[in-house]
XYZ file of N, CA, C and O in Angstrom:
476
model
N -46.684 -54.090 -65.858
C -47.907 -53.856 -66.484
C -48.720 -52.554 -65.792
O -48.577 -52.410 -64.637
N -49.388 -51.978 -66.661
C -50.350 -50.849 -66.309
C -51.705 -51.137 -66.585
O -52.113 -51.402 -67.698
N -52.508 -51.060 -65.682
C -53.914 -51.138 -65.853
C -54.524 -49.727 -65.983
O -54.292 -48.732 -65.351
N -55.599 -49.573 -67.003
C -56.086 -48.221 -67.471
C -57.726 -48.501 -67.385
O -58.061 -49.423 -68.114
N -58.345 -47.579 -66.689
C -59.774 -47.712 -66.625
C -60.357 -46.343 -66.785
O -60.097 -45.405 -65.963
N -61.261 -46.159 -67.821
C -61.918 -45.031 -67.896
C -63.328 -44.958 -67.302
O -63.937 -46.137 -67.171
N -63.820 -43.914 -67.125
C -65.261 -43.691 -66.859
C -65.827 -42.265 -67.257
O -64.926 -41.460 -67.557
N -67.083 -42.222 -67.238
C -67.723 -40.863 -67.347
C -68.485 -40.632 -68.860
O -68.954 -39.581 -69.003
N -68.376 -41.628 -69.622
C -69.048 -41.400 -70.831
C -70.493 -41.379 -70.800
O -71.217 -41.773 -69.608
N -71.387 -41.192 -71.825
C -72.829 -41.177 -71.833
C -73.456 -40.465 -72.919
O -72.649 -40.171 -74.019
N -74.712 -40.147 -72.694
C -75.488 -39.581 -73.788
C -75.790 -38.051 -73.335
O -76.163 -37.909 -72.219
N -75.453 -37.160 -74.301
C -75.691 -35.751 -73.883
C -76.058 -35.046 -75.196
O -75.899 -35.505 -76.235
N -76.934 -33.978 -74.853
C -77.438 -33.211 -76.051
C -76.474 -32.298 -76.410
O -75.391 -31.828 -75.781
N -76.545 -31.833 -77.813
C -75.606 -30.936 -78.246
C -75.557 -29.652 -77.462
O -76.477 -29.246 -77.104
N -74.269 -29.153 -77.255
C -74.069 -28.022 -76.449
C -73.803 -28.403 -74.975
O -73.530 -27.486 -74.216
N -74.062 -29.645 -74.685
C -73.945 -29.998 -73.241
C -72.369 -30.265 -72.989
O -71.383 -30.180 -73.708
N -72.134 -30.779 -71.864
C -70.733 -31.051 -71.250
C -70.793 -32.503 -70.591
O -71.771 -32.968 -70.178
N -69.586 -33.080 -70.584
C -69.223 -34.293 -70.048
C -67.816 -34.237 -69.573
O -66.985 -33.508 -70.053
N -67.600 -34.992 -68.422
C -66.118 -35.034 -67.995
C -65.746 -36.634 -67.935
O -66.514 -37.512 -67.268
N -64.635 -36.870 -68.686
C -64.135 -38.326 -68.560
C -63.082 -38.350 -67.557
O -62.280 -37.454 -67.502
N -62.801 -39.452 -66.873
C -61.850 -39.782 -66.161
C -61.074 -40.977 -66.403
O -61.762 -41.893 -67.034
N -59.928 -41.160 -66.205
C -59.094 -42.226 -66.456
C -57.940 -42.528 -65.374
O -57.182 -41.633 -65.090
N -58.048 -43.601 -64.814
C -57.141 -43.930 -63.694
C -56.135 -45.027 -64.164
O -56.498 -46.056 -64.601
N -54.835 -44.835 -63.932
C -53.894 -45.875 -64.187
C -53.318 -46.598 -62.814
O -53.212 -45.841 -61.816
N -53.121 -47.813 -62.870
C -52.711 -48.573 -61.714
C -51.739 -49.629 -62.097
O -51.631 -49.904 -63.223
N -51.195 -50.178 -60.926
C -50.162 -51.280 -61.307
C -48.779 -50.647 -61.292
O -48.433 -49.769 -60.287
N -47.939 -50.930 -62.194
C -46.498 -50.407 -62.342
C -46.554 -49.103 -62.859
O -46.177 -48.713 -64.064
N -47.022 -48.090 -62.171
C -47.159 -46.747 -62.771
C -45.920 -45.795 -62.582
O -45.882 -44.775 -63.034
N -44.648 -46.331 -62.102
C -43.494 -45.608 -62.086
C -43.100 -45.416 -63.540
O -43.074 -46.413 -64.349
N -42.673 -44.215 -63.875
C -42.323 -43.983 -65.321
C -43.146 -43.465 -66.315
O -42.973 -43.244 -67.479
N -44.635 -43.289 -65.715
C -45.634 -42.729 -66.643
C -45.196 -41.465 -66.969
O -44.834 -40.524 -66.330
N -45.346 -41.163 -68.420
C -44.964 -39.855 -68.872
C -46.268 -39.140 -69.387
O -47.036 -38.580 -68.612
N -46.705 -39.278 -70.658
C -47.963 -38.744 -71.130
C -48.924 -39.623 -70.918
O -49.023 -40.756 -70.775
N -50.179 -38.758 -70.634
C -51.458 -39.362 -70.635
C -52.430 -38.584 -71.523
O -52.090 -37.498 -71.812
N -53.370 -39.390 -72.000
C -54.176 -38.646 -72.945
C -55.448 -39.503 -73.413
O -55.660 -40.385 -72.966
N -56.029 -38.812 -74.225
C -57.354 -39.177 -74.865
C -57.255 -39.501 -76.382
O -56.890 -38.380 -77.165
N -57.797 -40.589 -76.907
C -58.039 -40.507 -78.228
C -59.455 -40.980 -78.499
O -60.080 -41.349 -77.502
N -59.964 -40.973 -79.760
C -61.303 -41.401 -79.980
C -61.369 -42.035 -81.289
O -60.607 -41.753 -82.293
N -62.476 -42.728 -81.418
C -62.653 -43.442 -82.683
C -64.176 -43.526 -82.972
O -65.048 -44.124 -82.339
N -64.624 -42.895 -84.199
C -65.934 -42.943 -84.560
C -66.231 -44.100 -85.466
O -65.245 -44.517 -86.094
N -67.354 -44.449 -85.602
C -67.814 -45.631 -86.554
C -67.294 -45.343 -87.997
O -67.583 -44.358 -88.588
N -66.517 -46.374 -88.347
C -65.993 -46.138 -89.826
C -64.802 -45.363 -89.939
O -64.291 -45.132 -91.056
N -64.173 -44.727 -88.930
C -63.136 -43.869 -88.965
C -61.943 -44.455 -88.220
O -62.166 -45.398 -87.223
N -60.728 -43.972 -88.441
C -59.680 -44.363 -87.658
C -59.555 -43.630 -86.316
O -60.263 -42.593 -86.117
N -58.871 -44.228 -85.311
C -58.676 -43.597 -84.175
C -57.737 -42.452 -84.228
O -56.848 -42.496 -84.931
N -58.339 -41.231 -83.532
C -57.494 -39.999 -83.655
C -57.272 -39.377 -82.473
O -57.923 -39.702 -81.320
N -56.201 -38.688 -82.202
C -55.923 -37.929 -81.038
C -56.818 -36.972 -80.786
O -57.305 -36.129 -81.635
N -57.225 -36.920 -79.273
C -58.029 -35.773 -78.896
C -57.097 -34.895 -78.125
O -57.123 -33.486 -78.495
N -56.512 -35.226 -77.100
C -55.863 -34.395 -76.132
C -54.823 -35.177 -75.403
O -55.157 -36.322 -75.089
N -53.507 -34.591 -75.180
C -52.616 -35.277 -74.352
C -51.935 -34.159 -73.507
O -51.946 -33.031 -73.751
N -51.399 -34.796 -72.428
C -50.751 -33.964 -71.408
C -49.589 -34.741 -70.907
O -49.539 -35.844 -70.472
N -48.365 -34.044 -70.911
C -47.216 -34.544 -70.417
C -47.086 -34.428 -68.854
O -47.867 -33.839 -68.236
N -46.197 -35.184 -68.269
C -46.094 -35.166 -66.815
C -45.689 -33.760 -66.190
O -46.104 -33.516 -65.179
N -45.159 -32.969 -67.114
C -44.800 -31.479 -66.681
C -45.925 -30.648 -66.844
O -45.845 -29.424 -66.464
N -46.975 -31.106 -67.754
C -48.189 -30.337 -67.786
C -48.331 -29.734 -69.195
O -49.414 -29.027 -69.510
N -47.408 -29.937 -70.135
C -47.562 -29.513 -71.450
C -48.734 -30.268 -72.108
O -48.879 -31.373 -71.960
N -49.679 -29.463 -72.888
C -50.776 -30.189 -73.501
C -50.699 -29.891 -74.972
O -50.051 -29.146 -75.476
N -51.556 -30.785 -75.583
C -51.651 -30.936 -77.140
C -53.028 -31.286 -77.318
O -53.544 -32.444 -76.922
N -53.710 -30.434 -78.374
C -55.082 -30.741 -78.562
C -55.257 -30.843 -80.185
O -54.544 -30.189 -80.833
N -56.299 -31.731 -80.621
C -56.675 -31.675 -81.875
C -57.344 -30.376 -82.103
O -58.005 -29.838 -81.469
N -57.189 -29.854 -83.435
C -57.765 -28.566 -83.743
C -59.281 -28.649 -83.681
O -59.744 -27.593 -83.192
N -59.795 -29.792 -83.705
C -61.330 -29.919 -83.915
C -61.930 -29.576 -82.289
O -63.212 -29.476 -82.173
N -61.154 -29.669 -81.307
C -61.491 -29.620 -79.858
C -60.919 -28.508 -79.349
O -61.359 -28.116 -78.017
N -60.128 -27.844 -79.809
C -59.402 -26.749 -79.232
C -60.449 -25.653 -78.718
O -61.408 -25.280 -79.511
N -60.422 -25.050 -77.581
C -61.289 -24.220 -77.018
C -62.599 -24.775 -76.400
O -63.345 -24.067 -75.758
N -62.721 -26.069 -76.594
C -63.871 -26.721 -76.078
C -63.602 -27.808 -75.030
O -64.400 -27.962 -74.057
N -62.624 -28.487 -75.430
C -62.080 -29.535 -74.499
C -60.865 -29.172 -73.648
O -60.037 -28.300 -74.011
N -60.904 -29.583 -72.320
C -59.648 -29.289 -71.468
C -59.209 -30.621 -70.937
O -59.897 -31.365 -70.389
N -57.861 -30.915 -71.175
C -57.199 -31.991 -70.588
C -56.458 -31.714 -69.311
O -55.757 -30.615 -69.353
N -56.583 -32.499 -68.196
C -55.824 -32.119 -67.024
C -55.363 -33.517 -66.386
O -55.968 -34.650 -66.755
N -54.561 -33.437 -65.293
C -54.082 -34.719 -64.804
C -53.771 -34.471 -63.278
O -53.287 -33.308 -62.879
N -53.813 -35.446 -62.512
C -53.404 -35.553 -61.082
C -52.343 -36.437 -61.032
O -52.629 -37.713 -60.871
N -51.107 -36.125 -60.931
C -49.927 -37.125 -61.019
C -49.964 -37.941 -59.795
O -49.455 -39.166 -59.735
N -50.457 -37.348 -58.536
C -50.228 -38.082 -57.383
C -51.431 -39.377 -57.328
O -51.041 -40.298 -56.849
N -52.347 -39.075 -58.176
C -53.313 -40.093 -58.459
C -53.271 -40.881 -59.699
O -54.009 -41.819 -59.972
N -52.268 -40.623 -60.569
C -52.040 -41.258 -61.868
C -53.411 -41.227 -62.584
O -53.780 -42.339 -63.286
N -54.012 -40.051 -62.656
C -55.530 -39.945 -63.145
C -55.368 -38.723 -64.225
O -54.735 -37.750 -63.906
N -56.051 -39.056 -65.339
C -56.193 -37.784 -66.259
C -57.690 -37.624 -66.611
O -58.404 -38.664 -66.419
N -57.875 -36.414 -66.830
C -59.323 -36.018 -66.992
C -59.625 -35.369 -68.302
O -58.507 -34.867 -69.000
N -60.596 -35.341 -68.798
C -61.123 -34.583 -70.112
C -62.432 -34.099 -69.850
O -63.510 -34.581 -69.790
N -62.400 -32.639 -69.802
C -63.618 -31.986 -69.599
C -63.934 -31.402 -71.025
O -63.338 -30.749 -71.764
N -65.202 -31.962 -71.373
C -65.777 -31.573 -72.744
C -66.832 -30.778 -72.640
O -67.933 -31.153 -71.912
N -66.751 -29.545 -73.219
C -67.911 -28.502 -73.325
C -68.431 -28.308 -74.680
O -67.665 -28.515 -75.689
N -69.547 -27.700 -74.802
C -69.989 -27.381 -76.102
C -69.903 -28.435 -77.084
O -69.436 -28.326 -78.214
N -70.494 -29.536 -76.632
C -70.301 -30.886 -77.378
C -71.117 -30.757 -78.642
O -72.089 -30.365 -78.628
N -70.619 -31.465 -79.760
C -71.166 -31.486 -81.072
C -71.656 -33.069 -81.399
O -70.845 -33.745 -80.995
N -72.413 -33.026 -82.309
C -72.713 -34.721 -82.755
C -71.550 -35.221 -83.322
O -71.399 -36.409 -83.156
N -70.604 -34.357 -83.973
C -69.420 -35.173 -84.539
C -68.426 -35.369 -83.392
O -67.479 -35.978 -83.759
N -68.742 -35.082 -82.108
C -67.594 -35.728 -81.150
C -68.266 -37.038 -80.577
O -67.484 -37.527 -79.840
N -69.358 -37.455 -81.102
C -69.800 -38.941 -80.820
C -68.663 -39.744 -81.368
O -68.296 -39.877 -82.456
N -68.211 -40.649 -80.380
C -67.246 -41.677 -80.691
C -67.087 -42.370 -79.474
O -67.450 -42.104 -78.388
N -66.146 -43.502 -79.584
C -65.592 -44.216 -78.382
C -64.334 -43.614 -77.871
O -63.426 -43.360 -78.824
N -64.239 -43.168 -76.828
C -63.045 -42.450 -76.215
C -62.099 -43.407 -75.405
O -62.475 -44.057 -74.482
N -60.910 -43.464 -75.824
C -59.939 -44.387 -75.252
C -58.812 -43.470 -74.591
O -58.337 -42.605 -75.023
N -58.566 -43.873 -73.369
C -57.494 -43.335 -72.442
C -56.160 -44.016 -72.830
O -56.016 -45.238 -73.026
N -55.228 -43.290 -72.983
C -53.695 -43.765 -73.272
C -52.881 -43.238 -72.265
O -52.850 -42.046 -71.763
N -51.954 -44.121 -71.868
C -50.941 -43.944 -70.921
C -49.745 -44.507 -71.462
O -49.571 -45.550 -71.897
N -48.676 -43.590 -71.398
C -47.393 -43.838 -72.012
C -46.314 -43.944 -70.806
O -46.292 -42.912 -70.123
N -45.620 -45.028 -70.794
C -44.779 -45.118 -69.800
C -43.315 -45.410 -70.250
O -43.167 -46.107 -71.280
N -42.319 -44.852 -69.829
C -40.890 -45.088 -69.978
C -40.386 -46.327 -69.112
O -40.397 -45.977 -67.921
N -40.076 -47.356 -69.744
C -39.570 -48.491 -69.103
C -38.079 -48.779 -69.691
O -37.981 -49.165 -70.823
N -37.116 -48.693 -68.810
C -35.847 -48.860 -69.126
C -35.393 -47.671 -70.286
O -35.389 -46.676 -69.887
N -35.379 -48.269 -71.434
C -35.091 -47.225 -72.657
C -36.091 -47.212 -73.650
O -35.870 -46.481 -74.769
N -37.199 -47.729 -73.587
C -38.308 -47.602 -74.415
C -39.684 -47.213 -73.849
O -39.994 -47.431 -72.604
N -40.431 -46.656 -74.738
C -41.760 -46.379 -74.273
C -42.813 -47.368 -74.579
O -42.726 -48.162 -75.517
N -43.701 -47.558 -73.453
C -44.791 -48.469 -73.747
C -46.181 -47.757 -73.780
O -46.245 -46.946 -72.727
N -47.168 -48.249 -74.402
C -48.482 -47.723 -74.535
C -49.525 -48.530 -73.972
O -49.489 -49.703 -74.413
N -50.222 -48.001 -73.070
C -51.334 -48.778 -72.322
C -52.630 -48.155 -72.774
O -52.602 -46.856 -72.809
N -53.745 -48.832 -73.072
C -55.137 -48.383 -73.512
C -56.080 -48.796 -72.625
O -55.992 -50.082 -72.064
N -56.994 -47.936 -72.382
C -58.293 -48.430 -71.515
C -59.325 -49.118 -72.559
O -58.904 -49.192 -73.668
N -60.141 -49.681 -72.028
C -61.425 -50.348 -72.842
C -62.170 -49.459 -73.727
O -62.895 -50.014 -74.585
N -62.055 -48.122 -73.385
C -62.936 -47.270 -74.127
C -64.304 -46.910 -73.317
O -64.886 -47.613 -72.712
N -64.834 -45.641 -73.710
C -66.104 -45.224 -73.116
C -66.796 -44.573 -74.099
O -66.166 -43.725 -74.903
N -68.196 -44.814 -74.267
C -68.888 -44.254 -75.398
C -69.361 -43.028 -74.958
O -69.807 -42.710 -73.847
N -69.174 -41.971 -75.921
C -69.871 -40.646 -75.881
C -70.584 -40.350 -76.876
O -70.257 -40.550 -78.087
N -72.046 -40.106 -76.647
C -72.973 -40.008 -77.785
C -73.669 -38.475 -77.631
O -74.059 -38.282 -76.634
N -73.533 -37.722 -78.569
C -73.975 -36.314 -78.609
C -75.183 -36.220 -79.610
O -74.939 -36.346 -80.853
N -76.369 -36.197 -79.094
C -77.531 -36.321 -79.770
C -78.683 -35.730 -79.066
O -78.832 -35.774 -77.978
N -79.599 -35.119 -79.866
C -80.878 -34.643 -79.465
C -81.999 -35.442 -79.460
O -83.020 -35.387 -78.963
């Protein structure tokens, strides 16, 4: 099993910045991709950004150029630097950790952290 814990959410004004962190612990051998998803009220959960163990990244079009995902493999930690935040970025942000176990991938999720962008 893998435990996933996020931190760093909060209230920020439009145009501001926040940095989210997510640490994985437990049976971390085999972790491949790590990333962030978000879910706004009344909407489905959507991908924000992911990063593979080798460093390849993938971003939602809505956050390209504003958000940056990074990871520290030694610490099994992934970060999301969010700049130029907009009200539409308001959502609960969830960390995802994908692990390869034997021949199948397993997904682990954090409890979520609220990000609110409002003046």
